[in-house]
Amino acid sequence: MSLAAFQAEHLPLVEAELLHFLTEQTSEKELLEAMSYSVKAGGKRIRPLFLLAVVAGFHHELTTGVYQTAAALEMIHTYSLIHDDLPAMDDDDLRRGKPTNHVVYGEGLAILAGDGLLTEAFHLLSRAQLNGEEKLLLLQLLAEKAGAKGMVAGQVADIKGEGQQLDLAALAGIHQRKTGDLLTFALVAGGILACQTPAVLTTLEVFSHHVGLAFQIRDDLLDVLATTEELGKTAGQDAEAGKNTYPALLGVTGAKAALDRELTGAKAQLAILAEEYNFAPELLQELLAKFEM
Amino acid sequence: MSLAAFQAEHLPLVEAELLHFLTEQTSEKELLEAMSYSVKAGGKRIRPLFLLAVVAGFHHELTTGVYQTAAALEMIHTYSLIHDDLPAMDDDDLRRGKPTNHVVYGEGLAILAGDGLLTEAFHLLSRAQLNGEEKLLLLQLLAEKAGAKGMVAGQVADIKGEGQQLDLAALAGIHQRKTGDLLTFALVAGGILACQTPAVLTTLEVFSHHVGLAFQIRDDLLDVLATTEELGKTAGQDAEAGKNTYPALLGVTGAKAALDRELTGAKAQLAILAEEYNFAPELLQELLAKFEM
């Protein structure tokens, strides 16, 4: 099955689980509206897609519990976007071509919509149709990757680093936590849901580190190279905000080379999974191809 | 054992679990500082205290897992205070006699400190020294009570209701979710940790509804009657902000009568627990006595 067909078949089921749960679990109309607005704002669902592609690659059934785990992950990602866009943080007015949450609903409700999505992500996962042991493992991993040494720490480090000259290692450390850790969850959770061994989970984690960095380098490059219209958010903002980016540190050519290196590293891990663990790599290969520039 | 002795013996162990976990799980110094600042800001730890008093009242051991559950609850409470105090919300500069989190650390870091505490609360609970079944039950309950039909919804309804004239039922509906639901968690979690039956958990829930309302009415009354110095936060702010409060709706005398009614209701549930379920009610009785005005 092609990636496009896979996406078309499975991503709507993730979104359905997500919106069904939110609708059922929210007692204030405005809160539901604000949360749903950002959920529906047309993201690429790259994290759920990685998770599902791993589960499917191991020839494991895409159960309701799998969709629910992917939905919880997307809720965490969505909350982080809402909070990151706030005036006190990145102060973004546009996201995916639409006004950001606080522009539409005001800052107070935007903060609460983020808090609601974050809390309901753990709620959904805690009630997912999975066995108890699996659920606890996934809850621990999600909280770790989204928490104070994961995504939240990455955002703190990012804010702190603004206007300072960082070296490559410091920049990578920020991105691994800020965007990489949720990708790591996506890939490792896929392995957990497909009942894989610790050795496989480790390979998936190494794979995710390459993908996470590739993702961020590409994002930085797009901010430099694309127009606002193509990007769906205001272009050229990173440089304006004095942000540390790969193109700023390495130049555009250097950043493209770094991107290639990470993609090559990712493919090497994928080859191990395919050769040693009966993993069907086609979907992930197609996904990686989209990162090339 | 008196309440004072009980507190002095057990609350430090809750705080120790909390700070130990945060320190271990945070990779950015500033983030740890901002989170710890609000945790240490000298709250009364009323929620952990209720939880521990229930467990002890059922003659059940106060294990590490019990302290960890109480710590997770206090982390959720602390995050909610940080976010509620933000300029986009209640815009409070003082809390417990100290500058609020965003006054000290800036809005961006305050939002992230809240996000970190919220996420790490679920993290701590998911790794607590409890059996798996108990943990999942507690995780589900905590997420439900803190989430989009619980505390977060209550805060949305509170913001929405500002400047509008609400009736008593609407006001109670806001407070049940905004402050009552976490108290409900405290009391029902105590019952779960003490291995009690569904019938007992229901009694604890009814008890918690009375206590939650009493707590809020008392808080409203204090805002009218106390000075800023006595209160540790700016007094008279509710009226200024056009907030719906019990004294505004019922007058001071009426609000005091409502407080008495809720305390009487709470005592009735406590009597049931003592008579029918071998519960030692002394600690909770002493706690309730503190609510009287």
Coordinates of C-alpha atoms in Angstrom, one line a residue:
Chain A
M1 CA 0.0 0.0 0.0
S2 CA 1.3 3.5 -0.9
L3 CA 1.8 6.0 1.9
A4 CA -1.0 8.2 0.4
A5 CA -3.5 5.3 0.5
F6 CA -2.3 4.3 4.0
Q7 CA -2.8 7.9 5.2
A8 CA -6.2 8.2 3.6
E9 CA -7.4 5.0 5.2
H10 CA -6.0 5.4 8.7
L11 CA -5.5 9.1 9.7
P12 CA -9.2 9.9 9.7
L13 CA -9.7 7.1 12.3
V14 CA -7.1 8.8 14.5
E15 CA -8.9 12.1 14.2
A16 CA -12.2 10.5 14.8
E17 CA -11.0 8.9 18.1
L18 CA -9.5 12.2 19.1
L19 CA -12.6 14.4 18.4
H20 CA -15.0 11.8 19.8
F21 CA -13.1 11.6 23.1
L22 CA -12.8 15.4 23.4
T23 CA -16.5 15.9 22.7
E24 CA -17.4 13.3 25.2
Q25 CA -15.1 14.7 27.9
T26 CA -15.6 18.4 27.7
S27 CA -18.3 20.3 29.6
E28 CA -17.8 23.8 28.2
K29 CA -18.7 24.6 24.6
E30 CA -16.1 27.3 24.2
L31 CA -13.4 25.1 25.5
L32 CA -14.3 22.3 23.1
E33 CA -14.4 24.8 20.2
A34 CA -11.0 26.2 21.0
M35 CA -9.4 22.7 21.4
S36 CA -11.1 21.4 18.3
Y37 CA -10.1 24.4 16.3
S38 CA -6.4 23.7 16.7
V39 CA -6.9 19.9 16.3
K40 CA -8.7 20.5 13.0
A41 CA -6.3 23.2 11.8
G42 CA -4.9 20.8 9.1
G43 CA -1.6 19.6 10.4
K44 CA 0.2 16.9 8.5
R45 CA -0.3 14.4 11.4
I46 CA 3.3 13.4 11.0
R47 CA 3.6 11.9 14.5
P48 CA 0.5 9.7 14.3
L49 CA 1.6 8.7 10.8
F50 CA 5.0 7.5 12.0
L51 CA 3.4 5.6 14.9
L52 CA 0.9 3.8 12.6
A53 CA 3.5 3.1 10.0
V54 CA 5.7 1.3 12.6
V55 CA 2.8 -0.8 13.8
A56 CA 1.8 -1.7 10.3
G57 CA 5.5 -2.3 9.3
F58 CA 5.6 -5.0 11.9
H59 CA 2.6 -6.6 10.3
H60 CA 0.6 -5.9 13.5
E61 CA -3.1 -5.0 13.4
L62 CA -4.1 -1.3 13.7
T63 CA -6.5 -1.7 16.6
T64 CA -8.7 0.9 18.3
G65 CA -6.0 1.1 21.0
V66 CA -3.4 2.0 18.4
Y67 CA -5.5 4.8 17.0
Q68 CA -6.2 6.1 20.5
T69 CA -2.5 6.2 21.3
A70 CA -1.8 8.1 18.1
A71 CA -4.7 10.5 19.0
A72 CA -3.2 11.1 22.5
L73 CA 0.1 11.9 20.9
E74 CA -1.5 14.3 18.4
M75 CA -3.3 16.0 21.4
I76 CA 0.1 16.6 23.1
H77 CA 1.6 18.0 19.9
T78 CA -1.4 20.3 19.4
Y79 CA -1.3 21.7 22.9
S80 CA 2.4 22.4 22.5
L81 CA 1.7 24.4 19.3
I82 CA -1.0 26.5 21.0
H83 CA 1.2 27.3 24.0
D84 CA 4.3 27.9 21.8
D85 CA 2.4 30.4 19.6
L86 CA 1.3 32.6 22.6
P87 CA 2.6 36.2 22.8
A88 CA 4.7 35.3 25.8
M89 CA 6.4 32.6 23.8
D90 CA 7.0 32.7 20.0
D91 CA 4.2 35.2 19.4
D92 CA 2.9 33.7 16.2
D93 CA -0.3 34.9 14.5
L94 CA -0.4 32.4 11.8
R95 CA -0.1 28.6 11.9
R96 CA -0.9 26.2 9.1
G97 CA -2.3 29.2 7.2
K98 CA -4.8 30.0 9.8
P99 CA -4.9 32.5 12.7
T100 CA -3.4 30.9 15.8
N101 CA -5.6 29.9 18.7
H102 CA -5.1 32.9 20.9
V103 CA -5.8 35.2 18.0
V104 CA -9.2 33.6 17.6
Y105 CA -10.1 32.8 21.2
G106 CA -8.0 35.1 23.3
E107 CA -5.0 34.3 25.4
G108 CA -6.8 33.0 28.5
L109 CA -8.9 30.4 26.6
A110 CA -5.9 29.5 24.4
I111 CA -3.8 28.7 27.6
L112 CA -6.8 26.6 28.9
A113 CA -7.3 24.9 25.6
G114 CA -3.7 23.8 25.8
D115 CA -4.1 22.6 29.4
G116 CA -7.2 20.8 28.4
L117 CA -5.6 19.0 25.5
L118 CA -2.5 18.1 27.6
T119 CA -4.7 16.6 30.4
E120 CA -7.1 14.8 28.0
A121 CA -4.2 13.2 26.2
F122 CA -3.2 11.4 29.4
H123 CA -6.9 10.8 30.0
L124 CA -7.5 9.2 26.6
L125 CA -4.4 7.0 26.9
S126 CA -5.3 5.9 30.4
R127 CA -8.6 4.7 29.1
A128 CA -7.4 3.3 25.8
Q129 CA -8.4 -0.2 24.7
L130 CA -5.0 -1.7 25.5
N131 CA -3.9 -4.1 28.2
G132 CA -2.9 -2.5 31.5
E133 CA 0.8 -3.2 31.3
E134 CA 1.1 -1.7 27.7
K135 CA -0.9 1.4 28.8
L136 CA 1.4 2.1 31.8
L137 CA 4.5 1.7 29.7
L138 CA 3.0 4.1 27.1
L139 CA 1.9 6.6 29.7
Q140 CA 5.3 6.6 31.3
L141 CA 7.0 7.1 28.0
L142 CA 4.7 9.9 26.8
A143 CA 5.0 11.8 30.1
E144 CA 8.7 11.5 30.0
K145 CA 9.1 12.7 26.4
A146 CA 6.6 15.5 26.8
G147 CA 7.8 16.6 30.2
A148 CA 10.4 18.5 32.0
K149 CA 13.4 16.8 30.5
G150 CA 11.7 16.4 27.2
M151 CA 9.5 18.7 25.1
V152 CA 8.9 21.3 27.8
A153 CA 12.6 21.5 28.6
G154 CA 13.4 21.9 25.0
Q155 CA 11.0 24.9 24.7
V156 CA 12.6 26.5 27.8
A157 CA 16.1 26.0 26.3
D158 CA 14.9 27.4 23.0
I159 CA 13.6 30.6 24.6
K160 CA 16.7 30.9 26.8
G161 CA 19.0 30.5 23.7
E162 CA 17.3 33.2 21.7
G163 CA 19.7 36.0 20.8
Q164 CA 22.7 33.9 22.0
Q165 CA 25.1 32.2 19.7
L166 CA 24.8 28.5 20.2
D167 CA 27.1 25.8 18.8
L168 CA 25.8 22.8 16.9
A169 CA 25.7 20.5 19.9
A170 CA 23.7 22.9 21.9
L171 CA 21.3 23.5 19.0
A172 CA 20.8 19.7 18.5
G173 CA 20.2 19.3 22.3
I174 CA 17.4 21.9 22.1
H175 CA 15.8 20.3 19.0
Q176 CA 16.1 16.7 20.3
R177 CA 13.9 17.7 23.2
K178 CA 11.7 20.3 21.7
T179 CA 10.6 18.4 18.6
G180 CA 12.6 15.1 18.6
D181 CA 11.3 13.6 21.8
L182 CA 7.7 13.4 20.6
L183 CA 8.9 11.7 17.4
T184 CA 10.8 9.3 19.6
F185 CA 7.6 8.6 21.4
A186 CA 5.8 8.0 18.1
L187 CA 8.3 5.5 16.9
V188 CA 9.0 3.7 20.2
A189 CA 5.3 3.6 21.0
G190 CA 4.7 2.0 17.6
G191 CA 7.2 -0.7 18.6
I192 CA 5.6 -1.2 22.0
L193 CA 2.1 -1.5 20.4
A194 CA 3.6 -4.1 18.0
C195 CA 4.9 -6.1 20.9
Q196 CA 8.6 -5.7 19.9
T197 CA 11.7 -6.5 22.0
P198 CA 13.9 -3.9 23.8
A199 CA 16.5 -4.3 21.1
V200 CA 14.0 -3.3 18.5
L201 CA 12.8 -0.4 20.6
T202 CA 16.4 0.9 20.8
T203 CA 16.8 0.7 17.1
L204 CA 13.5 2.7 16.7
E205 CA 14.8 5.2 19.1
V206 CA 18.1 5.7 17.2
F207 CA 16.1 6.0 14.0
S208 CA 13.9 8.6 15.6
H209 CA 16.9 10.8 16.6
H210 CA 17.9 11.0 13.0
V211 CA 14.4 11.7 11.8
G212 CA 13.9 14.3 14.5
L213 CA 17.0 16.2 13.5
A214 CA 16.2 15.9 9.8
F215 CA 12.7 17.3 10.6
Q216 CA 14.1 20.3 12.4
I217 CA 16.8 21.1 9.9
R218 CA 14.2 20.9 7.1
D219 CA 11.9 23.2 9.1
D220 CA 14.7 25.7 9.5
L221 CA 15.5 25.6 5.8
L222 CA 11.9 26.1 4.8
D223 CA 11.7 29.1 7.0
V224 CA 14.6 30.6 5.0
L225 CA 13.6 29.4 1.6
A226 CA 9.8 29.4 1.4
T227 CA 7.3 32.2 1.2
T228 CA 4.7 32.8 3.9
E229 CA 2.0 31.6 1.5
E230 CA 3.8 28.3 0.8
L231 CA 4.6 27.8 4.5
G232 CA 1.2 28.5 6.0
K233 CA 2.9 30.5 8.7
T234 CA 4.9 33.7 8.6
A235 CA 8.2 33.0 6.8
G236 CA 11.6 34.4 7.8
Q237 CA 10.5 34.7 11.5
D238 CA 13.4 32.7 12.9
A239 CA 16.1 35.1 11.7
E240 CA 14.0 38.1 12.8
A241 CA 13.6 36.6 16.3
G242 CA 17.3 36.0 16.5
K243 CA 16.7 32.3 16.7
N244 CA 19.4 29.8 16.4
T245 CA 18.9 27.7 13.3
Y246 CA 20.8 25.3 11.2
P247 CA 21.0 27.6 8.1
A248 CA 22.2 30.4 10.4
L249 CA 24.9 28.2 11.8
L250 CA 25.9 26.2 8.8
G251 CA 24.7 28.2 5.8
V252 CA 22.0 26.9 3.5
T253 CA 24.3 24.5 1.8
G254 CA 25.8 23.2 5.0
A255 CA 22.3 22.7 6.5
K256 CA 21.2 20.7 3.4
A257 CA 24.3 18.5 3.8
A258 CA 23.4 18.0 7.5
L259 CA 19.9 17.1 6.5
D260 CA 21.2 14.5 4.0
R261 CA 23.5 13.0 6.7
E262 CA 20.6 12.5 9.1
L263 CA 18.4 10.9 6.4
T264 CA 21.2 8.5 5.6
G265 CA 21.5 7.7 9.2
A266 CA 17.8 7.0 9.4
K267 CA 17.8 4.8 6.4
A268 CA 20.6 2.7 7.9
Q269 CA 18.5 2.0 11.0
L270 CA 15.5 1.1 8.7
A271 CA 17.7 -1.4 6.9
I272 CA 18.5 -3.1 10.2
L273 CA 14.8 -3.3 11.1
A274 CA 14.0 -4.7 7.7
E275 CA 16.9 -7.3 7.6
E276 CA 16.9 -8.5 11.2
Y277 CA 13.3 -8.0 12.4
N278 CA 11.0 -8.8 9.5
F279 CA 10.0 -5.1 9.3
A280 CA 8.3 -3.9 6.0
P281 CA 10.1 -0.6 5.5
E282 CA 8.2 0.8 2.5
L283 CA 5.9 3.3 4.3
L284 CA 8.7 4.7 6.4
Q285 CA 10.9 5.0 3.3
E286 CA 8.2 7.0 1.5
L287 CA 7.9 9.2 4.6
L288 CA 11.6 9.8 4.7
A289 CA 11.6 10.7 1.0
K290 CA 9.4 13.6 1.8
F291 CA 12.1 15.1 4.0
E292 CA 14.6 15.4 1.1
M293 CA 15.3 18.9 -0.2
Chain B
M1 CA -2.8 11.7 66.8
S2 CA -3.7 15.3 66.4
L3 CA -4.0 16.9 63.0
A4 CA -1.0 19.1 63.7
A5 CA 1.2 16.1 64.6
F6 CA -0.2 14.2 61.6
Q7 CA 0.7 17.1 59.3
A8 CA 4.1 17.6 60.7
E9 CA 4.9 13.9 60.3
H10 CA 3.6 13.2 56.9
L11 CA 3.4 16.4 54.7
P12 CA 7.2 16.8 54.5
L13 CA 7.3 13.3 53.0
V14 CA 4.9 14.4 50.3
E15 CA 7.0 17.4 49.5
A16 CA 10.2 15.3 49.5
E17 CA 8.7 12.9 47.0
L18 CA 7.6 15.8 44.8
L19 CA 10.8 17.7 44.8
H20 CA 12.9 14.6 44.4
F21 CA 11.0 13.6 41.3
L22 CA 11.0 17.0 39.8
T23 CA 14.8 17.4 40.4
E24 CA 15.4 14.0 38.8
Q25 CA 13.1 14.6 35.8
T26 CA 14.1 18.1 34.8
S27 CA 16.9 18.9 32.4
E28 CA 16.8 22.8 32.6
K29 CA 17.9 24.6 35.7
E30 CA 15.5 27.6 35.1
L31 CA 12.6 25.3 34.6
L32 CA 13.3 23.4 37.8
E33 CA 13.7 26.7 39.7
A34 CA 10.4 28.1 38.4
M35 CA 8.5 24.9 39.2
S36 CA 10.1 24.5 42.6
Y37 CA 9.4 28.1 43.4
S38 CA 5.6 27.6 43.2
V39 CA 5.7 24.2 44.9
K40 CA 7.6 25.6 47.8
A41 CA 5.6 28.8 48.1
G42 CA 4.0 27.7 51.3
G43 CA 0.6 26.4 50.5
K44 CA -1.5 24.6 53.1
R45 CA -1.3 21.3 51.2
I46 CA -5.0 20.9 51.9
R47 CA -5.5 18.3 49.1
P48 CA -2.6 16.0 50.1
L49 CA -3.7 16.3 53.7
F50 CA -7.3 15.2 52.8
L51 CA -5.9 12.3 50.8
L52 CA -3.5 11.2 53.6
A53 CA -6.2 11.6 56.3
V54 CA -8.6 9.3 54.4
V55 CA -5.9 6.6 53.9
A56 CA -5.0 6.8 57.6
G57 CA -8.6 7.0 58.7
F58 CA -9.1 3.5 57.1
H59 CA -6.2 2.3 59.2
H60 CA -4.2 1.8 56.0
E61 CA -0.4 2.2 55.9
L62 CA 0.9 5.5 54.4
T63 CA 3.2 3.9 51.8
T64 CA 5.6 5.6 49.4
G65 CA 2.9 5.1 46.7
V66 CA 0.4 7.1 48.8
Y67 CA 2.9 9.9 49.3
Q68 CA 3.6 9.9 45.5
T69 CA -0.1 10.1 44.7
A70 CA -0.5 13.0 47.0
A71 CA 2.6 14.7 45.4
A72 CA 1.1 14.2 41.9
L73 CA -2.1 15.9 43.1
E74 CA -0.3 18.8 44.6
M75 CA 1.7 19.2 41.3
I76 CA -1.6 19.5 39.4
H77 CA -2.9 22.0 42.0
T78 CA 0.3 24.1 41.7
Y79 CA 0.2 24.2 37.9
S80 CA -3.4 25.4 38.0
L81 CA -2.4 28.3 40.4
I82 CA 0.5 29.3 38.1
H83 CA -1.7 29.4 35.0
D84 CA -4.7 31.0 36.8
D85 CA -2.5 33.8 38.1
L86 CA -1.3 34.8 34.6
P87 CA -2.1 38.2 33.2
A88 CA -4.4 36.6 30.5
M89 CA -6.4 34.9 33.3
D90 CA -6.8 36.3 36.9
D91 CA -3.8 38.6 36.6
D92 CA -2.6 38.2 40.2
D93 CA 0.7 39.5 41.4
L94 CA 0.6 38.0 44.9
R95 CA 0.0 34.4 46.0
R96 CA 0.5 33.1 49.5
G97 CA 2.2 36.4 50.3
K98 CA 4.8 36.0 47.6
P99 CA 5.1 37.4 44.0
T100 CA 3.4 35.0 41.6
N101 CA 5.4 32.8 39.2
H102 CA 5.2 35.0 36.1
V103 CA 6.2 38.1 38.2
V104 CA 9.4 36.4 39.1
Y105 CA 10.2 34.3 36.0
G106 CA 8.3 36.0 33.2
E107 CA 5.1 34.8 31.5
G108 CA 6.8 32.4 29.0
L109 CA 8.6 30.4 31.7
A110 CA 5.5 30.5 34.0
I111 CA 3.4 28.9 31.3
L112 CA 6.1 26.3 30.7
A113 CA 6.5 25.7 34.5
G114 CA 2.8 25.0 34.6
D115 CA 3.0 22.7 31.6
G116 CA 5.9 20.9 33.2
L117 CA 4.2 20.4 36.5
L118 CA 1.0 19.1 34.8
T119 CA 3.0 16.6 32.7
E120 CA 5.2 15.5 35.5
A121 CA 2.2 14.9 37.8
F122 CA 1.1 12.2 35.4
H123 CA 4.6 11.0 35.0
L124 CA 5.1 10.6 38.7
L125 CA 1.8 8.8 39.2
S126 CA 2.5 6.5 36.2
R127 CA 5.8 5.5 37.9
A128 CA 4.4 5.4 41.5
Q129 CA 5.1 2.4 43.7
L130 CA 1.6 1.0 43.4
N131 CA 0.2 -2.0 41.7
G132 CA -0.7 -1.4 38.0
E133 CA -4.5 -1.7 38.4
E134 CA -4.5 0.9 41.2
K135 CA -2.3 3.2 39.2
L136 CA -4.5 3.1 36.1
L137 CA -7.6 3.8 38.2
L138 CA -5.9 6.8 39.8
L139 CA -4.5 8.1 36.5
Q140 CA -8.0 8.0 34.9
L141 CA -9.6 9.7 37.9
L142 CA -6.9 12.4 38.1
A143 CA -7.1 13.2 34.4
E144 CA -10.9 13.3 34.5
K145 CA -11.0 15.6 37.5
A146 CA -8.2 17.9 36.3
G147 CA -9.4 17.9 32.7
A148 CA -11.9 19.4 30.2
K149 CA -15.0 18.5 32.2
G150 CA -13.2 19.1 35.5
M151 CA -10.9 21.8 36.7
V152 CA -10.0 23.2 33.3
A153 CA -13.7 23.5 32.4
G154 CA -14.4 25.2 35.7
Q155 CA -11.7 27.8 35.0
V156 CA -13.2 28.4 31.5
A157 CA -16.7 28.8 33.0
D158 CA -15.3 31.1 35.7
I159 CA -13.7 33.4 33.1
K160 CA -16.8 33.3 30.9
G161 CA -19.0 34.2 33.9
E162 CA -17.1 37.3 34.9
G163 CA -19.2 40.4 34.8
Q164 CA -22.4 38.3 34.3
Q165 CA -24.9 37.8 37.0
L166 CA -25.0 34.1 37.7
D167 CA -27.5 32.2 39.9
L168 CA -26.5 30.0 42.8
A169 CA -26.7 26.8 40.8
A170 CA -24.4 28.2 38.0
L171 CA -22.0 29.4 40.6
A172 CA -21.9 26.1 42.4
G173 CA -21.4 24.4 39.0
I174 CA -18.3 26.5 38.4
H175 CA -16.8 25.9 41.8
Q176 CA -17.5 22.2 41.8
R177 CA -15.3 21.9 38.7
K178 CA -12.8 24.7 39.4
T179 CA -11.9 23.7 42.9
G180 CA -14.2 20.9 44.0
D181 CA -13.1 18.3 41.5
L182 CA -9.5 18.1 42.7
L183 CA -10.8 17.7 46.3
T184 CA -13.0 14.9 45.0
F185 CA -9.9 13.3 43.6
A186 CA -8.1 13.7 46.9
L187 CA -10.8 12.0 48.9
V188 CA -11.7 9.3 46.4
A189 CA -8.0 8.5 45.7
G190 CA -7.6 8.1 49.5
G191 CA -10.4 5.5 49.4
I192 CA -8.8 3.7 46.4
L193 CA -5.4 3.6 48.0
A194 CA -7.1 2.2 51.2
C195 CA -8.7 -0.5 49.0
Q196 CA -12.2 0.5 49.8
T197 CA -15.4 -0.6 48.0
P198 CA -17.4 1.4 45.4
A199 CA -20.0 2.2 48.1
V200 CA -17.4 3.8 50.3
L201 CA -15.9 5.7 47.3
T202 CA -19.4 7.1 46.6
T203 CA -19.7 8.3 50.2
L204 CA -16.3 9.9 50.0
E205 CA -17.4 11.7 46.7
V206 CA -20.5 13.1 48.3
F207 CA -18.4 14.2 51.3
S208 CA -16.0 15.9 48.9
H209 CA -18.8 17.9 47.2
H210 CA -19.8 19.4 50.6
V211 CA -16.2 20.1 51.5
G212 CA -15.5 21.6 48.0
L213 CA -18.3 24.1 48.3
A214 CA -17.5 24.9 51.9
F215 CA -13.9 25.6 50.8
Q216 CA -15.0 28.0 48.0
I217 CA -17.6 29.8 50.1
R218 CA -15.0 30.3 52.8
D219 CA -12.5 31.5 50.2
D220 CA -15.0 34.1 48.9
L221 CA -15.8 35.2 52.4
L222 CA -12.1 35.7 53.3
D223 CA -11.7 37.8 50.2
V224 CA -14.4 40.2 51.5
L225 CA -13.5 40.1 55.2
A226 CA -9.7 39.8 55.4
T227 CA -6.9 42.2 54.6
T228 CA -4.3 41.6 52.0
E229 CA -1.7 40.9 54.7
E230 CA -3.8 38.3 56.4
L231 CA -4.7 36.7 53.1
G232 CA -1.2 36.5 51.5
K233 CA -2.8 37.6 48.3
T234 CA -4.5 40.9 47.2
A235 CA -7.8 41.2 49.1
G236 CA -11.0 42.5 47.6
Q237 CA -10.0 41.4 44.1
D238 CA -13.1 39.4 43.4
A239 CA -15.5 42.3 43.7
E240 CA -13.1 44.5 41.7
A241 CA -12.9 41.9 38.9
G242 CA -16.7 41.6 38.8
K243 CA -16.5 38.0 39.9
N244 CA -19.5 36.0 41.0
T245 CA -19.0 35.1 44.6
Y246 CA -21.2 33.7 47.4
P247 CA -21.1 36.9 49.5
A248 CA -22.1 38.9 46.4
L249 CA -25.0 36.6 45.7
L250 CA -26.1 35.9 49.3
G251 CA -24.6 38.6 51.4
V252 CA -22.0 37.9 54.1
T253 CA -24.6 36.4 56.5
G254 CA -26.2 34.3 53.8
A255 CA -22.8 33.0 52.7
K256 CA -21.9 32.1 56.2
A257 CA -25.2 30.2 56.6
A258 CA -24.4 28.4 53.3
L259 CA -21.0 27.5 54.6
D260 CA -22.5 26.0 57.8
R261 CA -25.0 23.9 55.7
E262 CA -22.2 22.4 53.7
L263 CA -20.1 21.6 56.8
T264 CA -23.2 19.9 58.3
G265 CA -23.6 17.9 55.2
A266 CA -20.0 16.9 55.2
K267 CA -20.2 15.8 58.9
A268 CA -23.2 13.6 58.1
Q269 CA -21.2 11.7 55.5
L270 CA -18.3 11.4 57.9
A271 CA -20.7 9.9 60.4
I272 CA -21.7 7.3 57.9
L273 CA -18.1 6.4 57.2
A274 CA -17.4 6.1 60.9
E275 CA -20.4 4.0 61.8
E276 CA -20.6 1.7 58.8
Y277 CA -17.1 1.4 57.6
N278 CA -14.8 1.4 60.6
F279 CA -13.4 4.8 59.6
A280 CA -11.6 6.8 62.3
P281 CA -13.0 10.3 61.6
E282 CA -10.9 12.4 64.0
L283 CA -8.4 13.9 61.5
L284 CA -11.1 14.9 59.0
Q285 CA -13.2 16.3 61.8
E286 CA -10.3 18.5 62.9
L287 CA -9.8 19.5 59.2
L288 CA -13.5 20.5 58.8
A289 CA -13.3 22.5 62.0
K290 CA -10.8 24.8 60.3
F291 CA -13.4 25.7 57.7
E292 CA -15.8 27.2 60.3
M293 CA -16.1 31.0 60.3

